[in-house]
Amino acid sequence: MAKTIETGIFLPVGNHGWIHSANSPAIEDGSFGRVLDITRRAELRGFDFALSPAIWRGRKGPTNHWMHALESITTSAALLQATDRIKVFATTHMVVYPPATIAKMVSTLDQIGPGRVGLNLVTGASYLDMSHVGLWNDDLDHDKRYDLGDEWISLVKQFWTDEIIDFKGEFFETDNGHMGPKPSKMPELVNAGSSDRGFRFAAENCDIAFTLANDEPKYLSTVRRTKEAARELGRTDLKTYGSITLVPAETDALAEARVKHFNDGVDSEAVLDIIAGYAQNKDAAKTGANSKFFTEGAPPQALMDGYMSGSYDTLAERLATIVNDGDLDGLMLIVPDYTKDLDAVTDRIFPKLAEYGVLTRVTPNE
């Protein structure tokens, strides 16, 4: 029986996108005009959602990677105004914004794009990313940040649904709180926590859990485990989406040549700076692979861990394997060039998924 999945894109809201290399596609400059064009194209082609990350810091190194980056929530407001159908997910650090602030912002986003608003909830695990602007709280260890998150999202949901909110917790308190307007529907909530504590947060509070996905055994077992863990926690309705970096080309050899080209220009200093950001977190050992992007001790590479390269036929087969064997409900894609490579995905890769019993709402360019 064929399975229909949701598809989305991880928006490149910072310069160089997701390729840490001097040879990254120049078109990915992180400007709003570029992000707007990508989102409109994704909507036109039938993608279900677009999600932007929250970036507080660029990277050291000669490429100035992410030194020019958009803020996620305000970007989402503009994208909702400029689109009609596609869902738009903003990202927020729960340790940065008070619950009432985000509750009000998201309610306003729903006024702009009714029913199309989503929120990606993160706690933040990179010390360097947040400490330089005074947003790191060293009193909150890994598990405590998720304890705060449980309380934070509980209060946000009350602002979205209840008329009067009296709340007293360990981290937040309201007295006769109230807020309007209410969202037209409950915004979809997503989280990519991959530690045991992080995944429990996703299962208890969110609609979707993201996981780093690949068809290699070590990744595929984690993908399978995500759905199994959700069932064990009583969340049979929790959707699981795979986050995947694709490098497509006409042949496997040409795809590998693209990877080599990116790696030939790798900004090693930027990659090591990312790794150092997590290493300086006193609870670094508890940080899951979904957050770290790169493996400490491995040679610096231009693409994030778990990327897949190959011909259109190869990538279609590999994606279908991940969806079917991992029991995934959706895919969120990262590509080097969000024009040429997304065209390749929609025209050359996704249509082939049907051969393996996987369907999407994306339509090829006629």
mmCIF file of C-alpha atoms in Angstrom:
data_model
loop_
_atom_site.group_PDB
_atom_site.id
_atom_site.type_symbol
_atom_site.label_atom_id
_atom_site.label_comp_id
_atom_site.label_asym_id
_atom_site.label_seq_id
_atom_site.Cartn_x
_atom_site.Cartn_y
_atom_site.Cartn_z
ATOM 1 C CA MET A 1 0.000 0.000 0.000
ATOM 2 C CA ALA A 2 1.349 3.431 -0.949
ATOM 3 C CA LYS A 3 2.206 5.855 1.849
ATOM 4 C CA THR A 4 1.857 9.636 1.501
ATOM 5 C CA ILE A 5 4.426 11.658 3.434
ATOM 6 C CA GLU A 6 4.790 15.358 4.155
ATOM 7 C CA THR A 7 7.777 17.195 2.717
ATOM 8 C CA GLY A 8 9.489 20.387 3.732
ATOM 9 C CA ILE A 9 12.660 22.413 3.444
ATOM 10 C CA PHE A 10 15.125 23.679 6.030
ATOM 11 C CA LEU A 11 15.491 27.281 4.930
ATOM 12 C CA PRO A 12 19.011 28.710 4.393
ATOM 13 C CA VAL A 13 18.533 31.928 6.374
ATOM 14 C CA GLY A 14 22.284 32.466 6.828
ATOM 15 C CA ASN A 15 24.974 33.164 4.239
ATOM 16 C CA HIS A 16 26.492 30.007 2.692
ATOM 17 C CA GLY A 17 23.365 28.067 3.662
ATOM 18 C CA TRP A 18 24.212 24.681 5.110
ATOM 19 C CA ILE A 19 27.494 24.169 3.202
ATOM 20 C CA HIS A 20 30.546 25.105 5.249
ATOM 21 C CA SER A 21 32.829 25.835 2.331
ATOM 22 C CA ALA A 22 34.289 28.610 0.222
ATOM 23 C CA ASN A 23 32.836 26.618 -2.679
ATOM 24 C CA SER A 24 29.239 26.713 -1.456
ATOM 25 C CA PRO A 25 26.746 27.993 -4.064
ATOM 26 C CA ALA A 26 27.046 31.775 -4.151
ATOM 27 C CA ILE A 27 23.291 32.132 -4.609
ATOM 28 C CA GLU A 28 22.722 31.168 -0.968
ATOM 29 C CA ASP A 29 23.497 34.551 0.548
ATOM 30 C CA GLY A 30 21.047 34.355 3.461
ATOM 31 C CA SER A 31 19.127 37.426 2.305
ATOM 32 C CA PHE A 32 15.383 37.717 2.830
ATOM 33 C CA GLY A 33 14.813 38.091 -0.904
ATOM 34 C CA ARG A 34 16.477 34.754 -1.488
ATOM 35 C CA VAL A 35 14.581 33.016 1.332
ATOM 36 C CA LEU A 36 11.307 34.454 0.063
ATOM 37 C CA ASP A 37 11.983 33.183 -3.447
ATOM 38 C CA ILE A 38 12.807 29.697 -2.115
ATOM 39 C CA THR A 39 9.639 29.549 -0.023
ATOM 40 C CA ARG A 40 7.392 30.700 -2.854
ATOM 41 C CA ARG A 41 8.960 28.140 -5.189
ATOM 42 C CA ALA A 42 8.477 25.412 -2.576
ATOM 43 C CA GLU A 43 4.822 26.379 -2.193
ATOM 44 C CA LEU A 44 4.308 26.391 -5.959
ATOM 45 C CA ARG A 45 5.796 22.915 -6.255
ATOM 46 C CA GLY A 46 3.639 21.477 -3.476
ATOM 47 C CA PHE A 47 5.970 21.210 -0.504
ATOM 48 C CA ASP A 48 4.040 21.089 2.762
ATOM 49 C CA PHE A 49 6.211 23.289 4.978
ATOM 50 C CA ALA A 50 9.262 25.514 5.294
ATOM 51 C CA LEU A 51 11.197 25.786 8.564
ATOM 52 C CA SER A 52 13.813 28.376 9.500
ATOM 53 C CA PRO A 53 16.422 27.912 12.237
ATOM 54 C CA ALA A 54 17.168 30.386 15.025
ATOM 55 C CA ILE A 55 20.708 31.715 14.544
ATOM 56 C CA TRP A 56 22.400 33.841 17.207
ATOM 57 C CA ARG A 57 26.016 33.652 16.052
ATOM 58 C CA GLY A 58 28.072 33.288 12.904
ATOM 59 C CA ARG A 59 31.185 31.148 12.654
ATOM 60 C CA LYS A 60 34.836 31.985 12.851
ATOM 61 C CA GLY A 61 36.751 31.328 9.665
ATOM 62 C CA PRO A 62 37.511 32.888 6.288
ATOM 63 C CA THR A 63 34.032 32.336 4.805
ATOM 64 C CA ASN A 64 32.238 34.267 7.568
ATOM 65 C CA HIS A 65 29.675 31.473 7.583
ATOM 66 C CA TRP A 66 26.295 32.633 8.969
ATOM 67 C CA MET A 67 27.694 36.043 9.889
ATOM 68 C CA HIS A 68 24.692 37.433 8.012
ATOM 69 C CA ALA A 69 21.580 35.604 9.207
ATOM 70 C CA LEU A 70 17.887 36.387 9.485
ATOM 71 C CA GLU A 71 15.840 36.139 12.671
ATOM 72 C CA SER A 72 13.390 33.247 12.461
ATOM 73 C CA ILE A 73 10.139 34.628 13.908
ATOM 74 C CA THR A 74 10.091 37.919 12.019
ATOM 75 C CA THR A 75 11.127 36.091 8.846
ATOM 76 C CA SER A 76 8.207 33.710 9.327
ATOM 77 C CA ALA A 77 5.781 36.619 9.613
ATOM 78 C CA ALA A 78 6.908 37.990 6.259
ATOM 79 C CA LEU A 79 6.825 34.545 4.614
ATOM 80 C CA LEU A 80 3.275 33.919 5.838
ATOM 81 C CA GLN A 81 2.151 37.236 4.384
ATOM 82 C CA ALA A 82 3.731 36.382 1.030
ATOM 83 C CA THR A 83 2.293 32.850 0.687
ATOM 84 C CA ASP A 84 -1.135 31.218 0.661
ATOM 85 C CA ARG A 85 -0.866 27.503 1.401
ATOM 86 C CA ILE A 86 2.513 26.334 2.694
ATOM 87 C CA LYS A 87 2.987 25.908 6.448
ATOM 88 C CA VAL A 88 5.715 28.078 7.969
ATOM 89 C CA PHE A 89 7.584 26.955 11.083
ATOM 90 C CA ALA A 90 9.517 29.477 13.171
ATOM 91 C CA THR A 91 12.166 28.401 15.675
ATOM 92 C CA THR A 92 12.422 29.712 19.212
ATOM 93 C CA HIS A 93 14.776 29.073 22.104
ATOM 94 C CA MET A 94 12.598 28.424 25.132
ATOM 95 C CA VAL A 95 15.397 29.567 27.445
ATOM 96 C CA VAL A 96 15.450 33.007 25.763
ATOM 97 C CA TYR A 97 11.846 34.201 25.447
ATOM 98 C CA PRO A 98 9.214 34.252 28.204
ATOM 99 C CA PRO A 99 6.151 32.105 27.405
ATOM 100 C CA ALA A 100 3.792 35.088 27.137
ATOM 101 C CA THR A 101 6.034 36.733 24.540
ATOM 102 C CA ILE A 102 6.041 33.765 22.194
ATOM 103 C CA ALA A 103 2.363 33.006 22.809
ATOM 104 C CA LYS A 104 1.514 36.541 21.673
ATOM 105 C CA MET A 105 3.883 36.429 18.699
ATOM 106 C CA VAL A 106 2.548 33.128 17.411
ATOM 107 C CA SER A 107 -1.067 34.230 17.865
ATOM 108 C CA THR A 108 -0.182 37.221 15.704
ATOM 109 C CA LEU A 109 1.469 34.978 13.125
ATOM 110 C CA ASP A 110 -1.774 33.027 12.947
ATOM 111 C CA GLN A 111 -3.584 36.253 12.118
ATOM 112 C CA ILE A 112 -1.225 36.650 9.151
ATOM 113 C CA GLY A 113 -1.436 33.029 7.967
ATOM 114 C CA PRO A 114 -4.408 31.382 9.695
ATOM 115 C CA GLY A 115 -3.814 27.716 10.414
ATOM 116 C CA ARG A 116 -0.404 27.663 8.737
ATOM 117 C CA VAL A 117 1.806 28.486 11.723
ATOM 118 C CA GLY A 118 4.187 26.045 13.353
ATOM 119 C CA LEU A 119 6.829 26.373 16.054
ATOM 120 C CA ASN A 120 10.113 24.521 16.363
ATOM 121 C CA LEU A 121 11.045 24.362 20.051
ATOM 122 C CA VAL A 122 14.723 24.263 21.024
ATOM 123 C CA THR A 123 16.595 24.632 24.292
ATOM 124 C CA GLY A 124 20.014 25.482 22.858
ATOM 125 C CA ALA A 125 23.068 23.312 23.437
ATOM 126 C CA SER A 126 25.944 25.364 22.002
ATOM 127 C CA TYR A 127 27.591 27.530 24.648
ATOM 128 C CA LEU A 128 29.329 29.729 22.086
ATOM 129 C CA ASP A 129 26.192 30.311 20.021
ATOM 130 C CA MET A 130 24.351 31.932 22.914
ATOM 131 C CA SER A 131 26.857 33.152 25.503
ATOM 132 C CA HIS A 132 28.312 35.925 23.348
ATOM 133 C CA VAL A 133 24.993 37.809 23.433
ATOM 134 C CA GLY A 134 24.228 37.021 27.064
ATOM 135 C CA LEU A 135 21.651 34.294 26.375
ATOM 136 C CA TRP A 136 23.398 31.355 28.047
ATOM 137 C CA ASN A 137 22.379 30.372 31.568
ATOM 138 C CA ASP A 138 25.022 28.139 33.084
ATOM 139 C CA ASP A 139 22.728 27.331 36.004
ATOM 140 C CA LEU A 140 20.551 25.263 33.676
ATOM 141 C CA ASP A 141 22.073 21.897 32.854
ATOM 142 C CA HIS A 142 20.860 19.711 29.980
ATOM 143 C CA ASP A 143 17.927 18.088 31.779
ATOM 144 C CA LYS A 144 16.995 21.296 33.581
ATOM 145 C CA ARG A 145 16.622 23.107 30.266
ATOM 146 C CA TYR A 146 14.033 20.521 29.261
ATOM 147 C CA ASP A 147 12.334 20.825 32.651
ATOM 148 C CA LEU A 148 12.021 24.524 31.909
ATOM 149 C CA GLY A 149 10.759 23.619 28.437
ATOM 150 C CA ASP A 150 7.982 21.435 29.837
ATOM 151 C CA GLU A 151 6.749 24.292 31.989
ATOM 152 C CA TRP A 152 7.281 26.881 29.233
ATOM 153 C CA ILE A 153 5.181 25.109 26.580
ATOM 154 C CA SER A 154 2.487 24.194 29.099
ATOM 155 C CA LEU A 155 2.034 27.886 29.855
ATOM 156 C CA VAL A 156 2.150 28.886 26.169
ATOM 157 C CA LYS A 157 -0.618 26.408 25.380
ATOM 158 C CA GLN A 158 -2.721 27.827 28.216
ATOM 159 C CA PHE A 159 -2.339 31.326 26.762
ATOM 160 C CA TRP A 160 -3.573 29.931 23.438
ATOM 161 C CA THR A 161 -6.615 28.154 24.885
ATOM 162 C CA ASP A 162 -7.668 29.431 28.329
ATOM 163 C CA GLU A 163 -9.420 32.670 29.190
ATOM 164 C CA ILE A 164 -7.756 33.163 32.579
ATOM 165 C CA ILE A 165 -4.383 31.669 33.483
ATOM 166 C CA ASP A 166 -3.184 31.318 37.062
ATOM 167 C CA PHE A 167 0.125 29.481 36.978
ATOM 168 C CA LYS A 168 2.901 28.990 39.485
ATOM 169 C CA GLY A 169 5.825 26.780 38.591
ATOM 170 C CA GLU A 170 9.535 26.506 39.239
ATOM 171 C CA PHE A 171 10.428 28.857 36.383
ATOM 172 C CA PHE A 172 7.323 30.885 35.479
ATOM 173 C CA GLU A 173 4.348 32.445 37.192
ATOM 174 C CA THR A 174 1.179 34.254 36.114
ATOM 175 C CA ASP A 175 -1.567 35.873 38.164
ATOM 176 C CA ASN A 176 -4.931 36.287 36.448
ATOM 177 C CA GLY A 177 -3.169 36.119 33.090
ATOM 178 C CA HIS A 178 -5.128 36.489 29.864
ATOM 179 C CA MET A 179 -4.356 36.936 26.206
ATOM 180 C CA GLY A 180 -6.124 37.414 22.884
ATOM 181 C CA PRO A 181 -6.628 36.770 20.122
ATOM 182 C CA LYS A 182 -6.388 32.999 20.305
ATOM 183 C CA PRO A 183 -4.909 31.113 17.341
ATOM 184 C CA SER A 184 -7.469 29.831 14.833
ATOM 185 C CA LYS A 185 -6.104 26.337 15.530
ATOM 186 C CA MET A 186 -3.392 24.989 17.777
ATOM 187 C CA PRO A 187 -0.049 25.644 16.084
ATOM 188 C CA GLU A 188 1.914 22.516 15.237
ATOM 189 C CA LEU A 189 4.870 22.020 17.544
ATOM 190 C CA VAL A 190 8.088 20.283 16.561
ATOM 191 C CA ASN A 191 11.293 19.345 18.337
ATOM 192 C CA ALA A 192 14.499 17.561 17.372
ATOM 193 C CA GLY A 193 15.738 16.431 20.774
ATOM 194 C CA SER A 194 17.675 13.189 20.384
ATOM 195 C CA SER A 195 18.806 12.548 23.944
ATOM 196 C CA ASP A 196 16.490 10.432 26.073
ATOM 197 C CA ARG A 197 15.354 13.529 27.950
ATOM 198 C CA GLY A 198 15.012 15.548 24.774
ATOM 199 C CA PHE A 199 12.917 12.939 23.038
ATOM 200 C CA ARG A 200 10.666 12.607 26.083
ATOM 201 C CA PHE A 201 10.062 16.349 25.832
ATOM 202 C CA ALA A 202 9.062 15.962 22.176
ATOM 203 C CA ALA A 203 6.788 13.014 22.874
ATOM 204 C CA GLU A 204 5.028 14.726 25.774
ATOM 205 C CA ASN A 205 4.621 18.177 24.242
ATOM 206 C CA CYS A 206 4.901 18.174 20.450
ATOM 207 C CA ASP A 207 3.160 16.992 17.298
ATOM 208 C CA ILE A 208 6.295 16.151 15.321
ATOM 209 C CA ALA A 209 9.730 14.804 16.246
ATOM 210 C CA PHE A 210 12.605 15.416 13.861
ATOM 211 C CA THR A 211 15.505 13.003 13.624
ATOM 212 C CA LEU A 212 18.708 13.019 11.607
ATOM 213 C CA ALA A 213 18.075 10.430 8.897
ATOM 214 C CA ASN A 214 20.198 8.312 6.567
ATOM 215 C CA ASP A 215 19.925 4.753 5.245
ATOM 216 C CA GLU A 216 23.178 3.652 6.878
ATOM 217 C CA PRO A 217 22.550 1.150 9.699
ATOM 218 C CA LYS A 218 23.598 3.447 12.573
ATOM 219 C CA TYR A 219 21.192 6.156 11.407
ATOM 220 C CA LEU A 220 18.379 3.853 10.361
ATOM 221 C CA SER A 221 18.305 2.154 13.751
ATOM 222 C CA THR A 222 17.897 5.572 15.405
ATOM 223 C CA VAL A 223 15.095 6.474 13.005
ATOM 224 C CA ARG A 224 13.269 3.225 13.818
ATOM 225 C CA ARG A 225 13.825 3.755 17.508
ATOM 226 C CA THR A 226 12.187 7.197 17.351
ATOM 227 C CA LYS A 227 8.816 5.754 16.390
ATOM 228 C CA GLU A 228 9.172 2.857 18.829
ATOM 229 C CA ALA A 229 10.008 5.207 21.694
ATOM 230 C CA ALA A 230 6.970 7.339 20.884
ATOM 231 C CA ARG A 231 4.715 4.290 21.105
ATOM 232 C CA GLU A 232 6.290 3.276 24.406
ATOM 233 C CA LEU A 233 5.442 6.732 25.754
ATOM 234 C CA GLY A 234 1.858 6.357 24.571
ATOM 235 C CA ARG A 235 2.194 8.757 21.635
ATOM 236 C CA THR A 236 0.930 6.684 18.723
ATOM 237 C CA ASP A 237 -0.039 9.944 17.020
ATOM 238 C CA LEU A 238 3.422 11.556 17.213
ATOM 239 C CA LYS A 239 4.690 12.102 13.683
ATOM 240 C CA THR A 240 8.359 11.505 12.938
ATOM 241 C CA TYR A 241 10.179 13.387 10.192
ATOM 242 C CA GLY A 242 13.647 12.706 8.865
ATOM 243 C CA SER A 243 16.038 15.626 8.367
ATOM 244 C CA ILE A 244 18.318 14.868 5.419
ATOM 245 C CA THR A 245 21.032 16.668 3.445
ATOM 246 C CA LEU A 246 21.000 15.677 -0.237
ATOM 247 C CA VAL A 247 23.664 16.301 -2.893
ATOM 248 C CA PRO A 248 22.049 15.189 -6.176
ATOM 249 C CA ALA A 249 23.512 14.895 -9.682
ATOM 250 C CA GLU A 250 22.939 13.044 -12.938
ATOM 251 C CA THR A 251 25.247 10.198 -11.878
ATOM 252 C CA ASP A 252 26.751 8.916 -8.635
ATOM 253 C CA ALA A 253 30.198 9.980 -9.844
ATOM 254 C CA LEU A 254 29.074 13.533 -10.563
ATOM 255 C CA ALA A 255 27.434 13.737 -7.147
ATOM 256 C CA GLU A 256 30.646 12.630 -5.483
ATOM 257 C CA ALA A 257 32.513 15.223 -7.535
ATOM 258 C CA ARG A 258 30.209 17.884 -6.104
ATOM 259 C CA VAL A 259 30.938 16.676 -2.572
ATOM 260 C CA LYS A 260 34.675 16.754 -3.312
ATOM 261 C CA HIS A 261 34.354 20.293 -4.671
ATOM 262 C CA PHE A 262 32.666 21.437 -1.470
ATOM 263 C CA ASN A 263 35.221 19.639 0.686
ATOM 264 C CA ASP A 264 38.108 21.093 -1.322
ATOM 265 C CA GLY A 265 36.974 24.495 -0.075
ATOM 266 C CA VAL A 266 35.925 23.416 3.430
ATOM 267 C CA ASP A 267 36.148 26.149 6.050
ATOM 268 C CA SER A 268 37.830 24.028 8.692
ATOM 269 C CA GLU A 269 37.916 26.884 11.152
ATOM 270 C CA ALA A 270 34.129 27.295 10.906
ATOM 271 C CA VAL A 271 33.513 23.579 11.421
ATOM 272 C CA LEU A 272 35.866 23.425 14.411
ATOM 273 C CA ASP A 273 34.172 26.529 15.811
ATOM 274 C CA ILE A 274 30.803 24.742 15.681
ATOM 275 C CA ILE A 275 32.254 21.706 17.430
ATOM 276 C CA ALA A 276 33.878 23.930 20.069
ATOM 277 C CA GLY A 277 30.540 25.592 20.781
ATOM 278 C CA TYR A 278 29.050 22.312 21.934
ATOM 279 C CA ALA A 279 32.246 21.118 23.634
ATOM 280 C CA GLN A 280 32.199 24.172 25.917
ATOM 281 C CA ASN A 281 28.748 23.192 27.179
ATOM 282 C CA LYS A 282 29.391 21.494 30.513
ATOM 283 C CA ASP A 283 26.773 18.872 29.578
ATOM 284 C CA ALA A 284 28.188 18.258 26.109
ATOM 285 C CA ALA A 285 28.060 14.491 26.566
ATOM 286 C CA LYS A 286 24.261 14.628 26.769
ATOM 287 C CA THR A 287 23.817 16.622 23.565
ATOM 288 C CA GLY A 288 22.325 14.473 20.805
ATOM 289 C CA ALA A 289 23.505 14.139 17.214
ATOM 290 C CA ASN A 290 20.552 16.172 15.917
ATOM 291 C CA SER A 291 22.092 19.289 17.459
ATOM 292 C CA LYS A 292 25.805 18.878 16.935
ATOM 293 C CA PHE A 293 25.882 18.792 13.087
ATOM 294 C CA PHE A 294 29.446 17.398 13.086
ATOM 295 C CA THR A 295 31.353 14.603 14.839
ATOM 296 C CA GLU A 296 34.056 15.755 17.214
ATOM 297 C CA GLY A 297 37.482 14.373 16.272
ATOM 298 C CA ALA A 298 36.577 13.621 12.657
ATOM 299 C CA PRO A 299 38.286 15.553 9.822
ATOM 300 C CA PRO A 300 36.332 18.737 9.061
ATOM 301 C CA GLN A 301 33.920 18.338 6.154
ATOM 302 C CA ALA A 302 31.801 20.864 4.294
ATOM 303 C CA LEU A 303 28.526 18.963 4.694
ATOM 304 C CA MET A 304 26.823 18.031 7.927
ATOM 305 C CA ASP A 305 26.900 14.483 9.277
ATOM 306 C CA GLY A 306 24.587 12.039 7.557
ATOM 307 C CA TYR A 307 24.482 13.712 4.136
ATOM 308 C CA MET A 308 23.582 11.560 1.145
ATOM 309 C CA SER A 309 24.961 12.054 -2.366
ATOM 310 C CA GLY A 310 24.104 10.204 -5.545
ATOM 311 C CA SER A 311 22.245 10.090 -8.806
ATOM 312 C CA TYR A 312 18.541 10.816 -8.933
ATOM 313 C CA ASP A 313 17.785 7.079 -9.078
ATOM 314 C CA THR A 314 20.154 6.326 -6.203
ATOM 315 C CA LEU A 315 18.739 9.012 -3.940
ATOM 316 C CA ALA A 316 15.150 8.018 -4.707
ATOM 317 C CA GLU A 317 15.862 4.447 -3.657
ATOM 318 C CA ARG A 318 17.747 5.534 -0.533
ATOM 319 C CA LEU A 319 15.033 7.985 0.514
ATOM 320 C CA ALA A 320 12.357 5.332 0.045
ATOM 321 C CA THR A 321 14.370 2.941 2.204
ATOM 322 C CA ILE A 322 14.533 5.494 5.003
ATOM 323 C CA VAL A 323 10.812 6.281 4.823
ATOM 324 C CA ASN A 324 9.688 2.668 4.620
ATOM 325 C CA ASP A 325 12.163 1.029 6.982
ATOM 326 C CA GLY A 326 12.116 3.942 9.405
ATOM 327 C CA ASP A 327 8.325 4.339 9.342
ATOM 328 C CA LEU A 328 8.716 8.076 8.734
ATOM 329 C CA ASP A 329 5.800 10.447 8.243
ATOM 330 C CA GLY A 330 7.766 13.166 6.517
ATOM 331 C CA LEU A 331 11.065 14.498 5.232
ATOM 332 C CA MET A 332 12.765 17.866 5.732
ATOM 333 C CA LEU A 333 15.422 18.520 3.110
ATOM 334 C CA ILE A 334 18.664 20.449 3.018
ATOM 335 C CA VAL A 335 20.328 20.942 -0.373
ATOM 336 C CA PRO A 336 23.330 22.995 -1.492
ATOM 337 C CA ASP A 337 21.461 25.070 -4.106
ATOM 338 C CA TYR A 338 17.798 25.676 -3.308
ATOM 339 C CA THR A 339 16.952 26.420 -6.936
ATOM 340 C CA LYS A 340 18.758 23.823 -9.035
ATOM 341 C CA ASP A 341 18.809 21.089 -6.420
ATOM 342 C CA LEU A 342 15.179 21.509 -5.364
ATOM 343 C CA ASP A 343 14.236 21.329 -9.056
ATOM 344 C CA ALA A 344 16.173 18.062 -9.227
ATOM 345 C CA VAL A 345 14.328 16.765 -6.161
ATOM 346 C CA THR A 346 10.885 17.670 -7.467
ATOM 347 C CA ASP A 347 11.445 16.671 -11.099
ATOM 348 C CA ARG A 348 13.874 13.749 -10.913
ATOM 349 C CA ILE A 349 13.825 12.221 -7.420
ATOM 350 C CA PHE A 350 10.389 12.486 -5.813
ATOM 351 C CA PRO A 351 8.503 11.081 -8.848
ATOM 352 C CA LYS A 352 10.575 7.906 -8.553
ATOM 353 C CA LEU A 353 9.539 7.399 -4.918
ATOM 354 C CA ALA A 354 6.181 6.104 -6.134
ATOM 355 C CA GLU A 355 7.972 3.039 -7.491
ATOM 356 C CA TYR A 356 8.765 2.165 -3.876
ATOM 357 C CA GLY A 357 5.310 2.947 -2.477
ATOM 358 C CA VAL A 358 6.099 6.451 -1.219
ATOM 359 C CA LEU A 359 3.994 9.405 -2.374
ATOM 360 C CA THR A 360 4.349 13.165 -1.836
ATOM 361 C CA ARG A 361 2.222 16.201 -2.677
ATOM 362 C CA VAL A 362 5.096 17.715 -4.640
ATOM 363 C CA THR A 363 4.437 18.119 -8.366
ATOM 364 C CA PRO A 364 7.129 18.044 -11.079
ATOM 365 C CA ASN A 365 7.592 21.064 -13.295
ATOM 366 C CA GLU A 366 5.673 20.282 -16.478
#
